PDB file of N, CA and C in Angstrom:
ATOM      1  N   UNK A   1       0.841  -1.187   0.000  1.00 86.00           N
ATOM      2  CA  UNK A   1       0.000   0.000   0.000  1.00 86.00           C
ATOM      3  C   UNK A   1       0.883   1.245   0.000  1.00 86.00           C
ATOM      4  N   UNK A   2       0.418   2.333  -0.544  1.00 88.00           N
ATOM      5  CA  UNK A   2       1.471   3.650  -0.538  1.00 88.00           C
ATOM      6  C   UNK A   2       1.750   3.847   0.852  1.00 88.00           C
ATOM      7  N   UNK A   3       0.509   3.924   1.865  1.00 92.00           N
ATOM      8  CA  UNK A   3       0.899   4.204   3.226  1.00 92.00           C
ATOM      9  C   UNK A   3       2.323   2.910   3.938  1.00 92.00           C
ATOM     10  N   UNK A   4       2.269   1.872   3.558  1.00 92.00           N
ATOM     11  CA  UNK A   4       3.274   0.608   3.767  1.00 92.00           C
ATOM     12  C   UNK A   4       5.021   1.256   3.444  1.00 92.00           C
ATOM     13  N   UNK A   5       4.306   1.855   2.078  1.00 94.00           N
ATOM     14  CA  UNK A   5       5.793   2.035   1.199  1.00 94.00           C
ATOM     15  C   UNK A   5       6.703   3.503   2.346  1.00 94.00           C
ATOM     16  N   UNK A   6       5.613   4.816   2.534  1.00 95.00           N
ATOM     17  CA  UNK A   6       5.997   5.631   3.025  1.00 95.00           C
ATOM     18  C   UNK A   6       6.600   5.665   4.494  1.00 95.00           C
ATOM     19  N   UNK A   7       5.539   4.332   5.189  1.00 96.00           N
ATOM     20  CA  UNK A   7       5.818   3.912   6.824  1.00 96.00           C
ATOM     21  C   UNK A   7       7.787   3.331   6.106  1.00 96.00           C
ATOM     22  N   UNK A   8       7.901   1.886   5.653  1.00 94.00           N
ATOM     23  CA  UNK A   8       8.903   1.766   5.713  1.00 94.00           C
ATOM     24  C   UNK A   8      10.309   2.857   5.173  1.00 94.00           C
ATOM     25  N   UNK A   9       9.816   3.574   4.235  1.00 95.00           N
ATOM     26  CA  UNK A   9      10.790   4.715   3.832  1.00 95.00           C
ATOM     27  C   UNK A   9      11.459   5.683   4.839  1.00 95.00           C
ATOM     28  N   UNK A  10       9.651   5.804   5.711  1.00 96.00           N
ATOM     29  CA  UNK A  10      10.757   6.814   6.840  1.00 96.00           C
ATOM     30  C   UNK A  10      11.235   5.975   8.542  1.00 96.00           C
ATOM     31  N   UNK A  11      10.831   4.507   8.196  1.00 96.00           N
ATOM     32  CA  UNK A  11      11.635   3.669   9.113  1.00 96.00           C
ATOM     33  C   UNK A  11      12.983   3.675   8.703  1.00 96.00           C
ATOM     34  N   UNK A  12      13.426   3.921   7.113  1.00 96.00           N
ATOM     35  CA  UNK A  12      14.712   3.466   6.990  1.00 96.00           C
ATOM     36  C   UNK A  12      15.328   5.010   7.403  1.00 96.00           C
ATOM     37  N   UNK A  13      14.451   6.027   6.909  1.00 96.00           N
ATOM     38  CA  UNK A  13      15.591   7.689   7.188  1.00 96.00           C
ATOM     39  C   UNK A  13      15.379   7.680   8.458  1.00 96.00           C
ATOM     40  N   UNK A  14      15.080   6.865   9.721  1.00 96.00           N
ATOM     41  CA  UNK A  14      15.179   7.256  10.831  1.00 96.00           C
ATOM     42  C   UNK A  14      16.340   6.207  11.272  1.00 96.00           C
ATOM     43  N   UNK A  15      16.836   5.689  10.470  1.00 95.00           N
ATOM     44  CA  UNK A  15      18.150   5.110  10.764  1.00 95.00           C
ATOM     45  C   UNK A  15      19.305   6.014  10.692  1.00 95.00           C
ATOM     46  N   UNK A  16      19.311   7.099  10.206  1.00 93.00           N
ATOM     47  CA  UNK A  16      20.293   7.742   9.792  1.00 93.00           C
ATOM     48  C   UNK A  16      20.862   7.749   8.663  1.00 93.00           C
ATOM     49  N   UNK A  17      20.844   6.733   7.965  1.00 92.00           N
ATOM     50  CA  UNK A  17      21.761   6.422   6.860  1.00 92.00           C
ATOM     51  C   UNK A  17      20.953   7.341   5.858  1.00 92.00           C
ATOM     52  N   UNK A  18      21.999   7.679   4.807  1.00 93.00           N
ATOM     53  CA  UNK A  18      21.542   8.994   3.695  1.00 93.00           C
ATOM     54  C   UNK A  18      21.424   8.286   2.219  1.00 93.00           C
ATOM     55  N   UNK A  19      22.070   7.382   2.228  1.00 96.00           N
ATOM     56  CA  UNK A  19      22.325   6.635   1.089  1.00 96.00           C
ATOM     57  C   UNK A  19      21.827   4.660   1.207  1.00 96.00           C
ATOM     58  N   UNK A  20      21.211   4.183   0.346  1.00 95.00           N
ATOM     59  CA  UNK A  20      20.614   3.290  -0.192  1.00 95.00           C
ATOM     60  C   UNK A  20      20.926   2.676  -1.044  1.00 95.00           C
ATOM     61  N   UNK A  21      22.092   1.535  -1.066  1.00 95.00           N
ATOM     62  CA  UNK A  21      22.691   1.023  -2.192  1.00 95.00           C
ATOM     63  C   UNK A  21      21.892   0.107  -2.673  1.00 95.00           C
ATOM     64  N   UNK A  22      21.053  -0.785  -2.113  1.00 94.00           N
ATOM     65  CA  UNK A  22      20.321  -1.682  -2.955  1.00 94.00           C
ATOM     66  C   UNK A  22      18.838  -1.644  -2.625  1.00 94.00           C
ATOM     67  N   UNK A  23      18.059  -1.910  -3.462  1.00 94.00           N
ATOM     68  CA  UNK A  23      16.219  -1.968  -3.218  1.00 94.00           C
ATOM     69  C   UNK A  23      16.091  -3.690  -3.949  1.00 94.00           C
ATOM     70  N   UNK A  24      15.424  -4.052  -3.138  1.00 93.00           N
ATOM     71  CA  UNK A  24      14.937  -5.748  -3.801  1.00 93.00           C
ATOM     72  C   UNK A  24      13.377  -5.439  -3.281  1.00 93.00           C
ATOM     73  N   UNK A  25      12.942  -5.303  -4.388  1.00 89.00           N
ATOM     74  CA  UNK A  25      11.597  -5.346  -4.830  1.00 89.00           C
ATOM     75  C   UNK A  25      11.222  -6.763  -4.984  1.00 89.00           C
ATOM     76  N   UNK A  26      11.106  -7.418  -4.090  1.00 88.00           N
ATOM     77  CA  UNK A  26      10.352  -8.833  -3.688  1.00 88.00           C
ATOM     78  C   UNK A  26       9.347  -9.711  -3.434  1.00 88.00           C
ATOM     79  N   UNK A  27       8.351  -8.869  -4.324  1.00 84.00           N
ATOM     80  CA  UNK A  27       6.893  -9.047  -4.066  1.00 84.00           C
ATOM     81  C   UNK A  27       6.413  -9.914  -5.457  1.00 84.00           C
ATOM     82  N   UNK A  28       5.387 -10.662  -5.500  1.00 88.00           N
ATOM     83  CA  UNK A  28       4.680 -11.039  -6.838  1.00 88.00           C
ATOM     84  C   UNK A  28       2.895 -11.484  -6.351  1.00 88.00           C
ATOM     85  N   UNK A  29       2.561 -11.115  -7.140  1.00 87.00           N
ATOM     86  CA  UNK A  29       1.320 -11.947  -7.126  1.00 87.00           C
ATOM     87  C   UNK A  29       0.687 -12.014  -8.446  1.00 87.00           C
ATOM     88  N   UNK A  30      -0.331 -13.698  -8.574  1.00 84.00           N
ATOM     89  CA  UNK A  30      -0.815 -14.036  -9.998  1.00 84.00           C
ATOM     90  C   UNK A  30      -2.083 -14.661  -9.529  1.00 84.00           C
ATOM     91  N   UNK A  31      -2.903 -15.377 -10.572  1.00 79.00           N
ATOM     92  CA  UNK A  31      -3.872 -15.341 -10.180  1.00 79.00           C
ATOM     93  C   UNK A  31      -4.348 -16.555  -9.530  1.00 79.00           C
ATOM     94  N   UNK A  32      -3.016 -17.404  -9.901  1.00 81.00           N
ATOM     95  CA  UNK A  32      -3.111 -18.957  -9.461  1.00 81.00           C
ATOM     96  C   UNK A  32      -3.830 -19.956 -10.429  1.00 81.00           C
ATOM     97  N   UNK A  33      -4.285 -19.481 -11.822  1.00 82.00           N
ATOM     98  CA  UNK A  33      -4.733 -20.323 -12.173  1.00 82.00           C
ATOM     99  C   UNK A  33      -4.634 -20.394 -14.108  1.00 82.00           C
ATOM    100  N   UNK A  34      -5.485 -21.436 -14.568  1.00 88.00           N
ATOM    101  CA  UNK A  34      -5.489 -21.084 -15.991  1.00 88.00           C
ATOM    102  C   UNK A  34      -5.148 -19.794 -17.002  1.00 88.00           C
ATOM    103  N   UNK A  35      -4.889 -19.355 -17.847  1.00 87.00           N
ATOM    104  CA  UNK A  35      -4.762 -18.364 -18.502  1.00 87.00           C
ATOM    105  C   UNK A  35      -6.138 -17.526 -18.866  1.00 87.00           C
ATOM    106  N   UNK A  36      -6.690 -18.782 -19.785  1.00 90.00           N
ATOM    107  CA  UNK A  36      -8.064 -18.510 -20.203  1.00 90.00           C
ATOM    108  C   UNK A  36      -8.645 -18.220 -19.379  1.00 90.00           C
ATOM    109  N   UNK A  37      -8.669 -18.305 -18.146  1.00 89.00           N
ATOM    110  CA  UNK A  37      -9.775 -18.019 -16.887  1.00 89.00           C
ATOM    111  C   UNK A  37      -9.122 -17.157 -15.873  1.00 89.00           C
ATOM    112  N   UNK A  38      -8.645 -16.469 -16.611  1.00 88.00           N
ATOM    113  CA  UNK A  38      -8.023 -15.335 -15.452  1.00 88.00           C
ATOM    114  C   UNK A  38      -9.182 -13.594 -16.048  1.00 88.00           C
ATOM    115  N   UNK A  39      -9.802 -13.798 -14.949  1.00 89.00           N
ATOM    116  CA  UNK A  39     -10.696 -12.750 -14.487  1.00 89.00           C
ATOM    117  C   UNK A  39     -10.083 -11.410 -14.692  1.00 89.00           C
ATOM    118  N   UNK A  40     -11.089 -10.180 -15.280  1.00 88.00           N
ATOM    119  CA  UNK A  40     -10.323  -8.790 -15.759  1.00 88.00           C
ATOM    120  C   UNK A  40     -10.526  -8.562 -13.941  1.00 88.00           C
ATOM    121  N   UNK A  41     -10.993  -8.646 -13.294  1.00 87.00           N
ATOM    122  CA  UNK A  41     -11.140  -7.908 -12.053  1.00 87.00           C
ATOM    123  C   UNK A  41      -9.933  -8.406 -10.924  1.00 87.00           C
ATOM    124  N   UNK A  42      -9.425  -9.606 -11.446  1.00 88.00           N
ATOM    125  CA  UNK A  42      -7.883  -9.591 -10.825  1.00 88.00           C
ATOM    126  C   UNK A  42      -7.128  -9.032 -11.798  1.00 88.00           C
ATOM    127  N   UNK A  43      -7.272  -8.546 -12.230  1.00 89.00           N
ATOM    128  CA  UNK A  43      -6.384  -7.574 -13.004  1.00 89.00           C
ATOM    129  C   UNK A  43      -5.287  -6.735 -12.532  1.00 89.00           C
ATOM    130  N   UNK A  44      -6.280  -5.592 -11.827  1.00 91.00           N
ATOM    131  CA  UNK A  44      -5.855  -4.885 -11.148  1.00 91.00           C
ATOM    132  C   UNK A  44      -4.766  -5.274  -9.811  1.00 91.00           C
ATOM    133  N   UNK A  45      -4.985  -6.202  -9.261  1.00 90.00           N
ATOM    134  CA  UNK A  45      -4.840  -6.593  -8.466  1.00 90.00           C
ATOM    135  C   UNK A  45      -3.002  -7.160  -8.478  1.00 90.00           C
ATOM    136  N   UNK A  46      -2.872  -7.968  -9.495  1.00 90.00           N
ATOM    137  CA  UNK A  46      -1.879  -8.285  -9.766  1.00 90.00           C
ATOM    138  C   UNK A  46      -1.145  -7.107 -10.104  1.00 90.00           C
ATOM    139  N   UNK A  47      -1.626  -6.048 -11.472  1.00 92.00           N
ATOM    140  CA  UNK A  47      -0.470  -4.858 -11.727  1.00 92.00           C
ATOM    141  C   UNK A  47      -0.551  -4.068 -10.166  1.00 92.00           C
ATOM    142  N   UNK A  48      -1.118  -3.918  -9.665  1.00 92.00           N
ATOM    143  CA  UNK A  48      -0.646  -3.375  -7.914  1.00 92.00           C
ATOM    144  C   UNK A  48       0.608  -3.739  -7.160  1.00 92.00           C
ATOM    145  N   UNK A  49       0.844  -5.114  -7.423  1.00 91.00           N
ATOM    146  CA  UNK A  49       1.697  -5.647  -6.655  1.00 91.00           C
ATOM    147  C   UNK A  49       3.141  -5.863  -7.165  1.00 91.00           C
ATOM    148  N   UNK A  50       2.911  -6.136  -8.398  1.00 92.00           N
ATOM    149  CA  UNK A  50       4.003  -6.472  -9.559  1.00 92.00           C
ATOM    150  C   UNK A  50       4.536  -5.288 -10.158  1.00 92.00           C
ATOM    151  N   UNK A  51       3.532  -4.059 -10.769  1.00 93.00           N
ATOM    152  CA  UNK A  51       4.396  -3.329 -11.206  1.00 93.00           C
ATOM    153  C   UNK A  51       4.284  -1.805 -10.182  1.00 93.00           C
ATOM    154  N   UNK A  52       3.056  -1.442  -9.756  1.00 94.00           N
ATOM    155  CA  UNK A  52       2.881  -0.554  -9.322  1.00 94.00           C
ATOM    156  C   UNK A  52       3.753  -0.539  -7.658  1.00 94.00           C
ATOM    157  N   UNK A  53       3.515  -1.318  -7.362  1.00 93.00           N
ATOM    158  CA  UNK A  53       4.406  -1.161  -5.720  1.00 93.00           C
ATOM    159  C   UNK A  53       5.574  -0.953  -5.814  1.00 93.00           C
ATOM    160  N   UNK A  54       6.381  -1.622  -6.713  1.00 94.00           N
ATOM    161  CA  UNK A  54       8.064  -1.222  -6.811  1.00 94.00           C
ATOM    162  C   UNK A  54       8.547  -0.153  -7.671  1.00 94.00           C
ATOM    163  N   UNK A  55       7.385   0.112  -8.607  1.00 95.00           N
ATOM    164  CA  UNK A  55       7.588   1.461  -8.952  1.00 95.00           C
ATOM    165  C   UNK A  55       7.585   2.737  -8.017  1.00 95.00           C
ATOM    166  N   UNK A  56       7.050   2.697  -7.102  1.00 95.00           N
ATOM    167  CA  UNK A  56       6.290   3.419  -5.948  1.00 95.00           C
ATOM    168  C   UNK A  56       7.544   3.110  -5.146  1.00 95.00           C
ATOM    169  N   UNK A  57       7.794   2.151  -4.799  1.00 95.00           N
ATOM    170  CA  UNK A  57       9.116   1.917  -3.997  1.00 95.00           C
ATOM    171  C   UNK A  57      10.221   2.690  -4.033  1.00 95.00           C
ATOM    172  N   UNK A  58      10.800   2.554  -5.367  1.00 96.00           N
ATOM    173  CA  UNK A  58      11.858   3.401  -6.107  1.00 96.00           C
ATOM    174  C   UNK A  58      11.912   4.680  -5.741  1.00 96.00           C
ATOM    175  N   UNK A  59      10.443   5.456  -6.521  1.00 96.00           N
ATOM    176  CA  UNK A  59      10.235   6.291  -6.495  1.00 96.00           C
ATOM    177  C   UNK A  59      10.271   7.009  -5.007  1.00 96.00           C
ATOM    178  N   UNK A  60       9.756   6.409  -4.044  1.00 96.00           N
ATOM    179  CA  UNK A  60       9.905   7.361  -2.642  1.00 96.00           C
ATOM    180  C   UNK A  60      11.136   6.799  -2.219  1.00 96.00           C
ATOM    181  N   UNK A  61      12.265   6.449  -2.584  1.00 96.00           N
ATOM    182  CA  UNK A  61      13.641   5.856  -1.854  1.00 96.00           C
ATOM    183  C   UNK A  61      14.674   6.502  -3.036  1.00 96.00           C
ATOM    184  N   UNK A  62      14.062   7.273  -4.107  1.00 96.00           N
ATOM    185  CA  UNK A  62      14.915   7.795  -5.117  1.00 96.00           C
ATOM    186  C   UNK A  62      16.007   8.453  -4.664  1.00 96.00           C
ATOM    187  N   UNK A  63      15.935   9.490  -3.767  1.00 96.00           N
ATOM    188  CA  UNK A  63      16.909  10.300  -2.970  1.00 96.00           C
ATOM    189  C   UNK A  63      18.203   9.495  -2.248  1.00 96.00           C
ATOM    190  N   UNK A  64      17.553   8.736  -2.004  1.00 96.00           N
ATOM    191  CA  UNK A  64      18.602   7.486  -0.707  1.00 96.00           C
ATOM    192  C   UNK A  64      19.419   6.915  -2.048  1.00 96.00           C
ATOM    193  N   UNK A  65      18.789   6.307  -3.185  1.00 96.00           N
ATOM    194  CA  UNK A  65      19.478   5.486  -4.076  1.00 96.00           C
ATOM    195  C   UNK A  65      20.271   6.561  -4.913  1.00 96.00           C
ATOM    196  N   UNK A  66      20.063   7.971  -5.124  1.00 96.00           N
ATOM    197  CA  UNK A  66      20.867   8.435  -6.087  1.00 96.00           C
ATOM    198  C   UNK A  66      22.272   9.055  -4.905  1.00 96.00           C
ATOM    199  N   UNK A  67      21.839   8.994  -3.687  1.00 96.00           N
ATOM    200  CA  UNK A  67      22.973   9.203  -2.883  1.00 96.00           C
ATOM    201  C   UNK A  67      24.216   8.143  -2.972  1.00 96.00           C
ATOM    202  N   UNK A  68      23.332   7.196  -3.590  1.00 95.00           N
ATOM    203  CA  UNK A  68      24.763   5.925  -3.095  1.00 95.00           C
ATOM    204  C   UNK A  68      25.304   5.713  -4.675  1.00 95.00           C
ATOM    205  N   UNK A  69      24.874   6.123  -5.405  1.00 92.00           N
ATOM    206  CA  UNK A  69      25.294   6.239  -6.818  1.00 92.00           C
ATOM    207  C   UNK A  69      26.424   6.901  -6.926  1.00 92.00           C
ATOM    208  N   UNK A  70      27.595   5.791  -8.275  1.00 76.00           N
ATOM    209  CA  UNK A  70      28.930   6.551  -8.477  1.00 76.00           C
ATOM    210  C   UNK A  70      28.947   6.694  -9.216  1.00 76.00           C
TER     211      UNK A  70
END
């Protein structure tokens, strides 16, 4: 959830550290089943988790990761 992404973001800047060398975006979800029978209303559901959360991830940890960049 964005609120998940933002709680852990400012768990990590309350560590102190300024810089963020690695992000592992470790999440998946599918629908568990046939192709043909995969429902438009899990749709959503899956691009949430797969593409939208670690995009979102990135994006609020951008600062930390371009700090550790050489």
């Amino acid at each position: 959830s964005p609120e998940g992404i933002a709680a852990l973001a400012a768990q990590f800047r309350q560590t102190g550290e300024t810089a963020l060398h690695i992000l592992v975006n470790n999440a998946g979800r599918t629908w568990g089943g046939p192709f043909e029978t995969f429902p438009d209303k899990a749709w959503a559901g899956v691009m949430a988790v797969n593409v939208q959360a670690p995009f979102r991830m990135i994006q609020e940890l951008l600062p930390e990761l371009d700090a550790a960049a050489s």
